[in-house]
Tab-separated table of C-alpha atoms and ligand atoms in Angstrom:
chain	number	residue	atom	x	y	z
A	1	UNK	CA	151.297	-144.803	90.666
A	2	UNK	CA	151.453	-141.387	93.395
A	3	UNK	CA	155.237	-141.570	93.792
A	4	UNK	CA	156.601	-142.088	90.948
A	5	UNK	CA	154.396	-139.070	89.458
A	6	UNK	CA	155.823	-136.667	91.992
A	7	UNK	CA	159.080	-134.863	91.274
A	8	UNK	CA	161.248	-134.493	94.479
A	9	UNK	CA	164.233	-132.611	93.965
A	10	UNK	CA	167.020	-130.501	96.063
A	11	UNK	CA	168.445	-127.377	94.515
A	12	UNK	CA	170.475	-124.538	96.162
A	13	UNK	CA	168.815	-121.431	96.041
A	14	UNK	CA	168.904	-117.735	98.132
A	15	UNK	CA	165.399	-117.357	99.684
A	16	UNK	CA	164.880	-114.841	97.929
A	17	UNK	CA	165.215	-116.621	94.621
A	18	UNK	CA	162.689	-118.575	95.375
A	19	UNK	CA	159.441	-119.226	92.803
A	20	UNK	CA	156.591	-121.372	93.577
A	21	UNK	CA	152.791	-122.307	94.445
A	22	UNK	CA	154.381	-122.413	98.308
A	23	UNK	CA	157.391	-122.111	100.504
A	24	UNK	CA	157.324	-124.505	103.899
A	25	UNK	CA	159.256	-122.439	106.496
A	26	UNK	CA	160.022	-124.619	109.740
A	27	UNK	CA	160.127	-122.506	113.359
A	28	UNK	CA	161.114	-123.751	116.585
A	29	UNK	CA	158.675	-122.189	119.237
A	30	UNK	CA	162.381	-120.771	121.249
A	31	UNK	CA	163.289	-119.202	118.399
A	32	UNK	CA	160.338	-117.136	116.657
A	33	UNK	CA	162.724	-114.347	115.792
A	34	UNK	CA	163.926	-113.652	112.023
A	35	UNK	CA	167.142	-114.967	111.530
A	36	UNK	CA	169.300	-112.693	108.467
A	37	UNK	CA	167.843	-114.649	105.228
A	38	UNK	CA	164.173	-114.528	106.858
A	39	UNK	CA	164.523	-110.240	107.469
A	40	UNK	CA	165.645	-110.081	104.236
A	41	UNK	CA	162.663	-112.772	103.183
A	42	UNK	CA	160.493	-110.710	104.895
A	43	UNK	CA	161.578	-107.487	104.011
A	44	UNK	CA	160.974	-108.864	100.180
A	45	UNK	CA	157.446	-109.528	100.925
A	46	UNK	CA	156.769	-106.035	103.019
A	47	UNK	CA	157.101	-107.712	106.451
A	48	UNK	CA	154.253	-109.893	105.914
A	49	UNK	CA	156.086	-112.938	107.561
A	50	UNK	CA	157.295	-110.801	111.173
A	51	UNK	CA	153.763	-109.128	111.046
A	52	UNK	CA	151.847	-113.043	110.771
A	53	UNK	CA	154.066	-113.680	113.501
A	54	UNK	CA	153.502	-110.488	115.613
A	55	UNK	CA	149.624	-110.653	114.962
A	56	UNK	CA	148.103	-113.450	113.704
A	57	UNK	CA	149.529	-115.656	117.092
A	58	UNK	CA	151.517	-118.190	115.559
A	59	UNK	CA	153.300	-119.825	118.132
A	60	UNK	CA	155.227	-123.048	116.123
A	61	UNK	CA	153.464	-125.297	118.361
A	62	UNK	CA	154.059	-129.004	116.951
A	63	UNK	CA	152.161	-129.252	113.769
A	64	UNK	CA	150.879	-125.608	113.813
A	65	UNK	CA	150.449	-124.616	110.252
A	66	UNK	CA	149.793	-120.450	109.301
A	67	UNK	CA	149.684	-119.367	105.786
A	68	UNK	CA	150.732	-116.040	104.342
A	69	UNK	CA	149.315	-115.698	100.546
A	70	UNK	CA	150.540	-112.763	99.128
A	71	UNK	CA	150.418	-111.753	94.350
A	72	UNK	CA	154.343	-111.949	94.594
A	73	UNK	CA	157.141	-115.309	93.448
A	74	UNK	CA	155.996	-116.782	96.559
A	75	UNK	CA	152.084	-117.105	96.681
A	76	UNK	CA	152.126	-118.943	99.871
A	77	UNK	CA	154.207	-118.656	102.647
A	78	UNK	CA	153.676	-121.782	105.283
A	79	UNK	CA	154.912	-121.154	108.362
A	80	UNK	CA	155.453	-125.001	109.885
A	81	UNK	CA	155.024	-125.132	113.973
A	82	UNK	CA	157.745	-127.890	114.865
A	83	UNK	CA	157.097	-127.362	118.856
A	84	UNK	CA	160.260	-126.881	121.675
A	85	UNK	CA	163.450	-127.912	120.137
A	86	UNK	CA	164.420	-130.051	122.667
A	87	UNK	CA	161.547	-132.291	121.643
A	88	UNK	CA	162.930	-132.071	118.144
A	89	UNK	CA	163.568	-135.176	116.551
A	90	UNK	CA	163.168	-137.348	113.194
A	91	UNK	CA	159.495	-138.586	114.298
A	92	UNK	CA	158.252	-134.896	114.939
A	93	UNK	CA	159.895	-133.612	111.353
A	94	UNK	CA	158.431	-136.675	109.214
A	95	UNK	CA	155.005	-136.311	110.780
A	96	UNK	CA	154.813	-132.581	109.987
A	97	UNK	CA	156.320	-132.772	107.043
A	98	UNK	CA	153.892	-135.655	105.764
A	99	UNK	CA	150.961	-133.687	107.023
A	100	UNK	CA	151.667	-130.225	105.473
A	101	UNK	CA	152.297	-132.014	101.756
A	102	UNK	CA	149.271	-133.431	102.467
A	103	UNK	CA	147.407	-129.861	103.392
A	104	UNK	CA	148.906	-128.541	100.589
A	105	UNK	CA	147.287	-130.689	97.959
A	106	UNK	CA	143.805	-130.707	99.363
A	107	UNK	CA	144.218	-126.911	98.804
A	108	UNK	CA	144.835	-127.369	95.152
A	109	UNK	CA	148.650	-126.614	95.170
A	110	UNK	CA	150.272	-128.958	92.598
A	111	UNK	CA	154.173	-127.884	93.621
A	112	UNK	CA	155.945	-126.685	96.615
A	113	UNK	CA	159.414	-125.939	98.007
A	114	UNK	CA	160.698	-126.420	101.435
A	115	UNK	CA	163.644	-124.336	103.370
A	116	UNK	CA	165.900	-127.260	104.285
A	117	UNK	CA	167.951	-124.992	106.813
A	118	UNK	CA	165.054	-124.025	108.643
A	119	UNK	CA	163.860	-128.070	110.042
A	120	UNK	CA	167.234	-128.353	110.984
A	121	UNK	CA	168.769	-128.454	114.977
A	122	UNK	CA	171.924	-127.666	114.015
A	123	UNK	CA	172.785	-131.818	115.127
A	124	UNK	CA	170.481	-133.661	111.852
A	125	UNK	CA	173.343	-133.754	109.065
A	126	UNK	CA	171.601	-131.801	105.643
A	127	UNK	CA	172.021	-135.900	104.164
A	128	UNK	CA	169.521	-137.447	106.613
A	129	UNK	CA	167.523	-134.462	106.678
A	130	UNK	CA	166.816	-134.430	102.939
A	131	UNK	CA	165.976	-137.576	102.495
A	132	UNK	CA	163.998	-138.069	105.638
A	133	UNK	CA	161.784	-135.196	103.983
A	134	UNK	CA	161.799	-136.301	100.702
A	135	UNK	CA	160.831	-139.770	101.926
A	136	UNK	CA	157.887	-138.032	104.263
A	137	UNK	CA	156.470	-136.574	101.650
A	138	UNK	CA	156.226	-138.882	99.380
A	139	UNK	CA	155.213	-141.578	101.887
A	140	UNK	CA	152.702	-139.165	103.154
A	141	UNK	CA	151.065	-138.134	100.004
A	142	UNK	CA	150.245	-141.924	99.128
A	143	UNK	CA	146.459	-142.476	98.283
A	144	UNK	CA	145.008	-145.883	96.589
A	145	UNK	CA	142.306	-144.065	93.982
A	146	UNK	CA	142.174	-147.141	91.336
A	147	UNK	CA	139.158	-148.330	91.853
A	148	UNK	CA	137.210	-144.740	91.871
A	149	UNK	CA	135.755	-144.107	88.594
A	150	UNK	CA	133.805	-141.033	89.185
A	151	UNK	CA	135.394	-137.179	89.232
A	152	UNK	CA	138.895	-138.806	88.416
A	153	UNK	CA	139.646	-135.334	87.177
A	154	UNK	CA	139.239	-133.385	90.389
A	155	UNK	CA	141.966	-135.979	91.953
A	156	UNK	CA	144.106	-133.150	93.347
A	157	UNK	CA	147.788	-134.294	93.220
A	158	UNK	CA	151.620	-132.937	93.590
A	159	UNK	CA	153.431	-132.813	90.965
A	160	UNK	CA	156.699	-131.681	92.222
A	161	UNK	CA	158.580	-130.720	95.441
A	162	UNK	CA	161.953	-128.821	95.325
A	163	UNK	CA	164.113	-128.980	98.533
A	164	UNK	CA	165.759	-125.767	98.747
A	165	UNK	CA	169.395	-126.083	100.066
A	166	UNK	CA	172.322	-123.753	100.944
A	167	UNK	CA	175.452	-125.749	100.727
A	168	UNK	CA	177.676	-127.073	97.231
A	169	UNK	CA	176.522	-130.525	98.209
A	170	UNK	CA	175.169	-133.153	95.635
A	171	UNK	CA	172.005	-135.115	97.488
A	172	UNK	CA	171.767	-137.077	94.453
A	173	UNK	CA	172.762	-140.571	96.483
A	174	UNK	CA	169.871	-139.738	98.965
A	175	UNK	CA	167.588	-138.470	96.519
A	176	UNK	CA	167.463	-142.085	94.915
A	177	UNK	CA	167.704	-144.142	97.714
A	178	UNK	CA	164.324	-141.790	98.956
A	179	UNK	CA	162.580	-142.507	95.540
A	180	UNK	CA	163.769	-146.176	95.481
A	181	UNK	CA	162.266	-146.670	99.107
A	182	UNK	CA	159.261	-144.542	98.816
A	183	UNK	CA	158.193	-146.313	95.322
A	184	UNK	CA	158.419	-149.547	97.431
A	185	UNK	CA	156.345	-148.694	100.449
A	186	UNK	CA	153.784	-147.803	97.888
A	187	UNK	CA	153.712	-150.462	95.665
A	188	UNK	CA	153.252	-152.626	98.464
A	189	UNK	CA	150.416	-150.373	99.631
A	190	UNK	CA	149.035	-150.831	96.307
A	191	UNK	CA	148.642	-154.301	96.850
A	192	UNK	CA	147.944	-154.758	99.961
A	193	UNK	CA	144.985	-152.316	99.397
A	194	UNK	CA	144.027	-153.641	96.233
A	195	UNK	CA	140.484	-156.359	97.085
A	196	UNK	CA	140.802	-160.271	97.317
A	197	UNK	CA	139.149	-161.090	93.998
A	198	UNK	CA	141.243	-159.489	91.970
A	199	UNK	CA	144.754	-159.777	94.029
A	200	UNK	CA	144.091	-163.806	94.175
A	201	UNK	CA	147.205	-165.858	94.716
A	202	UNK	CA	147.843	-165.740	90.851
A	203	UNK	CA	147.798	-162.507	90.900
A	204	UNK	CA	150.231	-161.669	93.567
A	205	UNK	CA	152.527	-164.590	91.489
A	206	UNK	CA	152.052	-163.067	88.541
A	207	UNK	CA	152.809	-159.272	89.321
A	208	UNK	CA	155.784	-161.099	91.190
A	209	UNK	CA	156.835	-162.294	88.042
A	210	UNK	CA	156.864	-158.931	86.323
A	211	UNK	CA	158.778	-157.282	89.164
A	212	UNK	CA	161.530	-159.808	88.388
A	213	UNK	CA	161.751	-159.495	84.625
A	214	UNK	CA	161.933	-155.489	85.299
A	215	UNK	CA	164.702	-155.857	87.296
A	216	UNK	CA	166.829	-158.724	86.029
A	217	UNK	CA	165.438	-161.371	89.118
A	218	UNK	CA	165.066	-165.001	88.980
A	219	UNK	CA	162.150	-165.927	89.882
A	220	UNK	CA	160.499	-169.439	89.732
A	221	UNK	CA	156.949	-169.847	90.588
A	222	UNK	CA	155.575	-172.856	92.091
A	223	UNK	CA	151.766	-174.178	91.312
A	224	UNK	CA	149.428	-176.135	93.478
A	225	UNK	CA	150.915	-179.433	91.916
A	226	UNK	CA	154.222	-178.817	92.339
A	227	UNK	CA	153.596	-177.748	95.981
A	228	UNK	CA	151.851	-180.974	96.250
A	229	UNK	CA	154.491	-182.946	94.885
A	230	UNK	CA	157.049	-181.288	97.032
A	231	UNK	CA	155.055	-182.618	99.947
A	232	UNK	CA	154.221	-178.831	101.455
A	233	UNK	CA	151.620	-180.490	103.543
A	234	UNK	CA	150.788	-177.844	105.952
A	235	UNK	CA	150.740	-175.304	102.791
A	236	UNK	CA	148.270	-177.647	100.582
A	237	UNK	CA	146.264	-178.392	103.966
A	238	UNK	CA	145.919	-174.482	104.231
A	239	UNK	CA	145.421	-173.993	100.175
A	240	UNK	CA	142.754	-176.839	99.691
A	241	UNK	CA	139.711	-174.744	100.904
A	242	UNK	CA	139.623	-171.895	97.955
A	243	UNK	CA	139.207	-172.374	94.231
A	244	UNK	CA	142.153	-169.667	93.556
A	245	UNK	CA	144.934	-172.138	93.708
A	246	UNK	CA	148.294	-171.701	95.541
A	247	UNK	CA	151.427	-170.713	94.406
A	248	UNK	CA	154.822	-170.322	96.122
A	249	UNK	CA	157.088	-168.102	95.014
A	250	UNK	CA	160.479	-167.692	94.923
A	251	UNK	CA	162.473	-164.751	94.202
A	252	UNK	CA	166.535	-164.682	93.877
A	253	UNK	CA	168.830	-161.275	93.578
A	254	UNK	CA	172.403	-161.543	93.637
A	255	UNK	CA	173.946	-158.410	94.461
A	256	UNK	CA	177.495	-159.959	96.004
A	257	UNK	CA	179.640	-162.718	94.956
A	258	UNK	CA	180.696	-165.734	97.560
A	259	UNK	CA	178.234	-164.772	100.014
A	260	UNK	CA	175.698	-166.306	101.481
A	261	UNK	CA	171.877	-165.063	100.594
A	262	UNK	CA	169.787	-163.562	103.169
A	263	UNK	CA	166.229	-165.505	103.040
A	264	UNK	CA	163.311	-163.032	103.241
A	265	UNK	CA	159.793	-165.265	103.464
A	266	UNK	CA	156.241	-163.117	103.660
A	267	UNK	CA	152.855	-164.538	104.631
A	268	UNK	CA	150.891	-164.201	101.758
A	269	UNK	CA	147.153	-165.269	102.804
A	270	UNK	CA	145.021	-162.959	100.005
A	271	UNK	CA	142.340	-163.142	101.855
A	272	UNK	CA	141.697	-165.564	105.604
A	273	UNK	CA	138.268	-165.728	105.988
A	274	UNK	CA	139.764	-167.863	109.416
A	275	UNK	CA	138.604	-171.146	107.194
A	276	UNK	CA	136.300	-173.347	109.353
A	277	UNK	CA	136.879	-171.149	112.087
A	278	UNK	CA	135.294	-168.432	110.978
A	279	UNK	CA	135.636	-165.218	111.481
A	280	UNK	CA	132.797	-163.054	112.992
A	281	UNK	CA	132.156	-160.263	111.679
A	282	UNK	CA	133.635	-157.733	111.945
A	283	UNK	CA	137.207	-159.466	112.308
A	284	UNK	CA	136.358	-160.421	108.767
A	285	UNK	CA	136.975	-157.238	107.265
A	286	UNK	CA	140.102	-155.989	105.692
A	287	UNK	CA	141.173	-159.349	105.802
A	288	UNK	CA	142.844	-158.756	102.139
A	289	UNK	CA	145.471	-157.302	104.069
A	290	UNK	CA	147.029	-160.630	105.249
A	291	UNK	CA	149.280	-160.757	102.146
A	292	UNK	CA	151.252	-157.909	103.627
A	293	UNK	CA	154.168	-159.676	104.523
A	294	UNK	CA	154.492	-161.107	101.235
A	295	UNK	CA	154.199	-158.623	99.394
A	296	UNK	CA	156.506	-156.434	101.310
A	297	UNK	CA	159.049	-159.267	100.804
A	298	UNK	CA	158.819	-158.987	97.062
A	299	UNK	CA	159.391	-155.133	97.041
A	300	UNK	CA	162.310	-155.477	99.257
A	301	UNK	CA	164.145	-157.875	96.260
A	302	UNK	CA	163.090	-154.866	94.105
A	303	UNK	CA	164.505	-152.473	96.039
A	304	UNK	CA	167.596	-153.772	96.770
A	305	UNK	CA	168.227	-154.678	93.184
A	306	UNK	CA	167.346	-150.843	92.332
A	307	UNK	CA	169.790	-149.659	94.795
A	308	UNK	CA	172.509	-152.157	94.038
A	309	UNK	CA	172.752	-153.245	97.481
A	310	UNK	CA	175.427	-155.597	98.001
A	311	UNK	CA	174.188	-158.451	99.468
A	312	UNK	CA	172.091	-161.779	98.103
A	313	UNK	CA	168.638	-162.870	98.942
A	314	UNK	CA	166.262	-165.154	98.396
A	315	UNK	CA	162.332	-164.653	98.525
A	316	UNK	CA	160.348	-167.108	99.791
A	317	UNK	CA	156.286	-166.729	99.376
A	318	UNK	CA	153.600	-168.849	99.973
A	319	UNK	CA	150.284	-167.278	98.078
A	320	UNK	CA	147.110	-168.892	99.126
A	321	UNK	CA	143.692	-167.883	100.649
A	322	UNK	CA	141.745	-169.113	103.585
A	323	UNK	CA	138.478	-170.267	102.875
A	324	UNK	CA	135.625	-172.561	103.776
A	325	UNK	CA	134.751	-175.716	101.482
A	326	UNK	CA	134.588	-178.929	101.759
A	327	UNK	CA	137.722	-179.223	101.156
A	328	UNK	CA	138.633	-177.046	103.856
A	329	UNK	CA	141.102	-178.676	106.574
A	330	UNK	CA	140.001	-178.673	109.452
A	331	UNK	CA	140.581	-178.328	113.386
A	332	UNK	CA	141.893	-181.982	115.081
A	333	UNK	CA	143.221	-182.738	111.683
A	334	UNK	CA	146.963	-183.594	111.264
A	335	UNK	CA	149.156	-182.336	108.083
A	336	UNK	CA	152.560	-183.143	107.487
A	337	UNK	CA	154.921	-180.198	107.196
A	338	UNK	CA	157.466	-180.127	104.183
A	339	UNK	CA	160.314	-180.809	107.254
A	340	UNK	CA	158.470	-184.380	108.071
A	341	UNK	CA	156.889	-183.215	111.178
A	342	UNK	CA	153.515	-183.831	112.041
A	343	UNK	CA	150.975	-180.849	112.978
A	344	UNK	CA	147.955	-180.836	115.060
A	345	UNK	CA	145.081	-178.724	114.056
A	346	UNK	CA	143.192	-176.618	116.236
A	347	UNK	CA	141.977	-174.084	114.410
A	348	UNK	CA	141.867	-172.794	111.171
A	349	UNK	CA	142.504	-169.248	111.826
A	350	UNK	CA	145.737	-169.483	112.972
A	351	UNK	CA	146.908	-170.279	108.731
A	352	UNK	CA	149.994	-167.944	108.805
A	353	UNK	CA	152.088	-170.211	111.138
A	354	UNK	CA	150.769	-173.723	108.866
A	355	UNK	CA	151.986	-172.073	104.960
A	356	UNK	CA	154.970	-170.405	107.319
A	357	UNK	CA	156.052	-173.132	108.373
A	358	UNK	CA	156.505	-174.968	105.039
A	359	UNK	CA	157.919	-171.594	103.400
A	360	UNK	CA	160.910	-171.341	106.271
A	361	UNK	CA	161.395	-174.777	105.974
A	362	UNK	CA	162.209	-174.439	102.015
A	363	UNK	CA	164.132	-171.584	102.675
A	364	UNK	CA	166.461	-172.954	105.289
A	365	UNK	CA	167.507	-175.746	102.396
A	366	UNK	CA	168.876	-172.951	100.188
A	367	UNK	CA	171.454	-172.418	103.608
A	368	UNK	CA	171.313	-169.023	103.548
A	369	UNK	CA	173.349	-166.507	106.523
A	370	UNK	CA	169.679	-165.903	108.317
A	371	UNK	CA	166.099	-166.128	107.966
A	372	UNK	CA	163.773	-163.189	108.170
A	373	UNK	CA	160.141	-163.947	107.879
A	374	UNK	CA	157.205	-160.792	107.781
A	375	UNK	CA	154.308	-162.111	108.822
A	376	UNK	CA	150.683	-160.977	109.639
A	377	UNK	CA	150.511	-163.167	112.106
A	378	UNK	CA	148.539	-162.455	115.350
A	379	UNK	CA	145.535	-160.483	116.474
A	380	UNK	CA	147.759	-160.751	119.735
A	381	UNK	CA	150.806	-157.908	118.440
A	382	UNK	CA	147.676	-155.743	119.090
A	383	UNK	CA	147.248	-156.824	122.855
A	384	UNK	CA	151.671	-156.439	123.308
A	385	UNK	CA	152.476	-152.812	121.538
A	386	UNK	CA	148.992	-151.410	120.202
A	387	UNK	CA	149.405	-149.491	116.807
A	388	UNK	CA	152.862	-147.780	117.935
A	389	UNK	CA	155.202	-150.776	117.094
A	390	UNK	CA	155.994	-154.385	115.689
A	391	UNK	CA	156.739	-157.059	117.605
A	392	UNK	CA	159.766	-159.548	116.770
A	393	UNK	CA	161.581	-162.474	118.155
A	394	UNK	CA	165.081	-163.431	117.446
A	395	UNK	CA	167.717	-166.200	117.443
A	396	UNK	CA	171.093	-163.687	116.556
A	397	UNK	CA	172.958	-160.563	118.159
A	398	UNK	CA	173.616	-159.823	115.018
A	399	UNK	CA	170.103	-159.629	113.046
A	400	UNK	CA	168.812	-158.067	116.346
A	401	UNK	CA	171.283	-155.416	116.324
A	402	UNK	CA	170.054	-154.467	112.614
A	403	UNK	CA	166.762	-154.752	113.245
A	404	UNK	CA	167.082	-152.336	115.528
A	405	UNK	CA	169.397	-149.715	113.551
A	406	UNK	CA	166.704	-150.224	110.643
A	407	UNK	CA	164.455	-149.458	113.077
A	408	UNK	CA	166.021	-145.946	114.208
A	409	UNK	CA	166.447	-145.106	110.424
A	410	UNK	CA	163.305	-146.100	109.176
A	411	UNK	CA	161.648	-144.756	112.064
A	412	UNK	CA	159.401	-147.742	112.511
A	413	UNK	CA	159.595	-148.807	115.949
A	414	UNK	CA	160.095	-152.562	117.211
A	415	UNK	CA	160.063	-154.508	120.493
A	416	UNK	CA	161.724	-158.201	121.247
A	417	UNK	CA	159.796	-160.570	122.880
A	418	UNK	CA	161.322	-163.445	124.184
A	419	UNK	CA	161.098	-167.161	123.377
A	420	UNK	CA	161.642	-169.113	127.212
A	421	UNK	CA	161.289	-172.882	126.693
A	422	UNK	CA	158.787	-172.606	128.664
A	423	UNK	CA	156.185	-171.683	126.193
A	424	UNK	CA	156.874	-174.733	124.038
A	425	UNK	CA	155.002	-176.484	126.648
A	426	UNK	CA	151.776	-175.067	125.375
A	427	UNK	CA	152.060	-176.574	121.786
A	428	UNK	CA	152.805	-180.242	122.690
A	429	UNK	CA	149.863	-182.522	120.887
A	430	UNK	CA	148.344	-185.382	122.386
A	431	UNK	CA	148.950	-187.057	119.138
A	432	UNK	CA	151.314	-185.779	116.733
A	433	UNK	CA	154.576	-184.007	116.882
A	434	UNK	CA	153.416	-180.745	117.429
A	435	UNK	CA	150.521	-178.546	118.302
A	436	UNK	CA	149.943	-175.386	116.168
A	437	UNK	CA	148.353	-173.147	118.988
A	438	UNK	CA	149.320	-172.349	121.960
A	439	UNK	CA	146.441	-171.962	125.552
A	440	UNK	CA	144.004	-169.107	124.334
A	441	UNK	CA	144.715	-165.762	125.093
A	442	UNK	CA	148.269	-166.603	126.833
A	443	UNK	CA	151.484	-164.663	125.067
A	444	UNK	CA	149.834	-165.407	121.566
A	445	UNK	CA	152.560	-163.843	119.528
A	446	UNK	CA	155.404	-165.372	121.095
A	447	UNK	CA	153.400	-169.231	120.792
A	448	UNK	CA	152.990	-168.491	117.270
A	449	UNK	CA	156.943	-167.701	116.661
A	450	UNK	CA	157.686	-171.175	118.900
A	451	UNK	CA	155.528	-173.286	116.481
A	452	UNK	CA	157.453	-171.640	113.609
A	453	UNK	CA	161.178	-172.374	115.305
A	454	UNK	CA	160.652	-175.560	114.867
A	455	UNK	CA	161.456	-174.622	111.179
A	456	UNK	CA	163.951	-172.617	110.956
A	457	UNK	CA	166.465	-175.689	111.200
A	458	UNK	CA	168.813	-173.959	113.428
A	459	UNK	CA	169.494	-171.052	110.999
A	460	UNK	CA	170.129	-167.048	112.451
A	461	UNK	CA	166.106	-166.296	113.063
A	462	UNK	CA	164.303	-162.578	112.858
A	463	UNK	CA	160.665	-163.194	112.825
A	464	UNK	CA	158.490	-159.655	112.947
A	465	UNK	CA	154.953	-159.906	113.399
A	466	UNK	CA	152.725	-156.989	111.308
A	467	UNK	CA	149.605	-158.260	112.672
A	468	UNK	CA	148.578	-154.983	113.780
A	469	UNK	CA	150.934	-152.265	112.191
A	470	UNK	CA	150.578	-153.594	108.391
A	471	UNK	CA	147.040	-150.955	108.315
A	472	UNK	CA	146.824	-147.558	110.305
A	473	UNK	CA	143.712	-146.920	111.889
A	474	UNK	CA	144.907	-142.979	111.659
A	475	UNK	CA	145.491	-140.634	108.774
A	476	UNK	CA	148.604	-139.004	110.540
A	477	UNK	CA	151.705	-137.983	109.006
A	478	UNK	CA	152.840	-140.692	107.034
A	479	UNK	CA	150.255	-142.990	107.878
A	480	UNK	CA	147.118	-142.975	105.462
A	481	UNK	CA	144.232	-144.488	106.696
A	482	UNK	CA	141.978	-145.363	103.797
A	483	UNK	CA	138.793	-144.879	105.927
A	484	UNK	CA	138.756	-141.588	106.061
A	485	UNK	CA	139.814	-140.161	102.902
B	1	BES	N1	145.924	-162.993	109.607
B	1	BES	C1	145.193	-163.177	111.276
B	1	BES	C2	145.967	-161.859	112.104
B	1	BES	C3	145.173	-161.145	112.384
B	1	BES	C4	144.282	-160.975	113.077
B	1	BES	C5	146.014	-159.634	111.381
B	1	BES	C6	144.177	-159.708	113.111
B	1	BES	C7	145.795	-158.572	111.680
B	1	BES	C8	144.081	-158.431	112.592
B	1	BES	C9	146.145	-164.806	111.712
B	1	BES	O1	146.207	-165.766	110.277
B	1	BES	C10	145.147	-165.129	112.519
B	1	BES	O2	143.632	-165.446	112.207
B	1	BES	N2	145.607	-165.527	113.850
B	1	BES	C11	144.559	-165.908	115.132
B	1	BES	C12	145.539	-167.003	115.382
B	1	BES	C13	144.665	-167.620	116.911
B	1	BES	C14	143.585	-168.405	116.436
B	1	BES	C15	145.442	-168.559	117.273
B	1	BES	C16	144.357	-164.607	115.633
B	1	BES	O3	145.642	-163.776	116.052
B	1	BES	O4	143.540	-164.225	116.074
B	2	MN	MN1	143.440	-166.637	110.614
B	3	ZN	ZN1	145.747	-164.761	108.545
């Protein structure tokens, strides 16, 4: 795994004593003059930094990078532009650190240092800076090379990153947090990237079992027969069209006594062909990412356990394929959900909400304090917020507040959509209790959520639709597009 092979540490050191292949120093546009510490460093290197600024036209524009090569104890002094100080924030910092890390790796650098205080603006706490820098480089440097067999020895990688600090503080807990979270993110990416012929429901379930074993978590896996016996009619309906049989994985983490658990439900469609309503090319491409919610949920459990977060979790992930077969479910079928509701099928490509319906009712039975589901549920999420942010719906003030705080901390943008009663109209069925899709082209994210709401049994609920944001179109900052790499 890429992230676990990179060692990141924070170290108190004087700038003039740093010895490394490269050193990153940040500059604001308005503050190109050198402070005392830089002046010393500049002198040590014979005025090379000041002359680069003066003569080579380094302006510290946001994202600008200028390398100054030396034959002394720092081989490559990298001047990094942070842009204007007023517009500087953690989003800018994160993208700059990730891009600079990738640039150094691609130039065959194996080890580099980052001068912490030059990336602060006086307002950020050192602890926050260290954590964001460590996370951004570890997540930014991710690659998926598992299936490349040629020239493996030519694959470049960073081995060590040192954050140079000037205080006596110890940043152990920030470093641990960053490494656990980066690991969870990168392992989630690994599994999402794993091709659908390999990452079948059975494979993902065994993977979950491994995670559980390593972290001492309780893990139950239900197979097709058991799922059928439990009368999860919607889940079974979707799963029937594949020879790769479904699994329902339940992982429990107990980090707090006498506290009701939080349930996390993740959509785990290991490949979504659309079923009989087959997805046309090119929309069928990349539908291996339809398991992103489930895989994320599993790694949330792992990360919470490693960080000993004082909460309890029950993670519920329905895993199956949505395929074409003589046994496939059809438009016009009526399925009976785990909670007894009858559901009229109108489009077999809206399979996610069906497997979630049964998983949500199952989670609700555990009497959790809240249910959070994460799902690559709709293409319509692209229309709502583009690739920039993730739409969500929520029935509870605390959950909403907590998600918004988490969004600020993780730099992942989210925006809430309403659950107005009017949207329920379009889910009315002539012959069953409910239809699983609304009117075409109208509020797709919301109507999908309105359908799910039938299955959470009044438990405080948060639904996160990662249909679009599960995959990045660009290779920028912490995002890594495989198509371009
Ligand atoms: N997994 C897809 C959603 C999706 C589509 C995610 C494209 C990422 C990119 C989901 O199962 C799906 O196919 N949803 C349909 C629902 C429609 C038939 C009501 C969609 O959004 O088109
Ligand atoms: Mn689908
Ligand atoms: Zn899907």
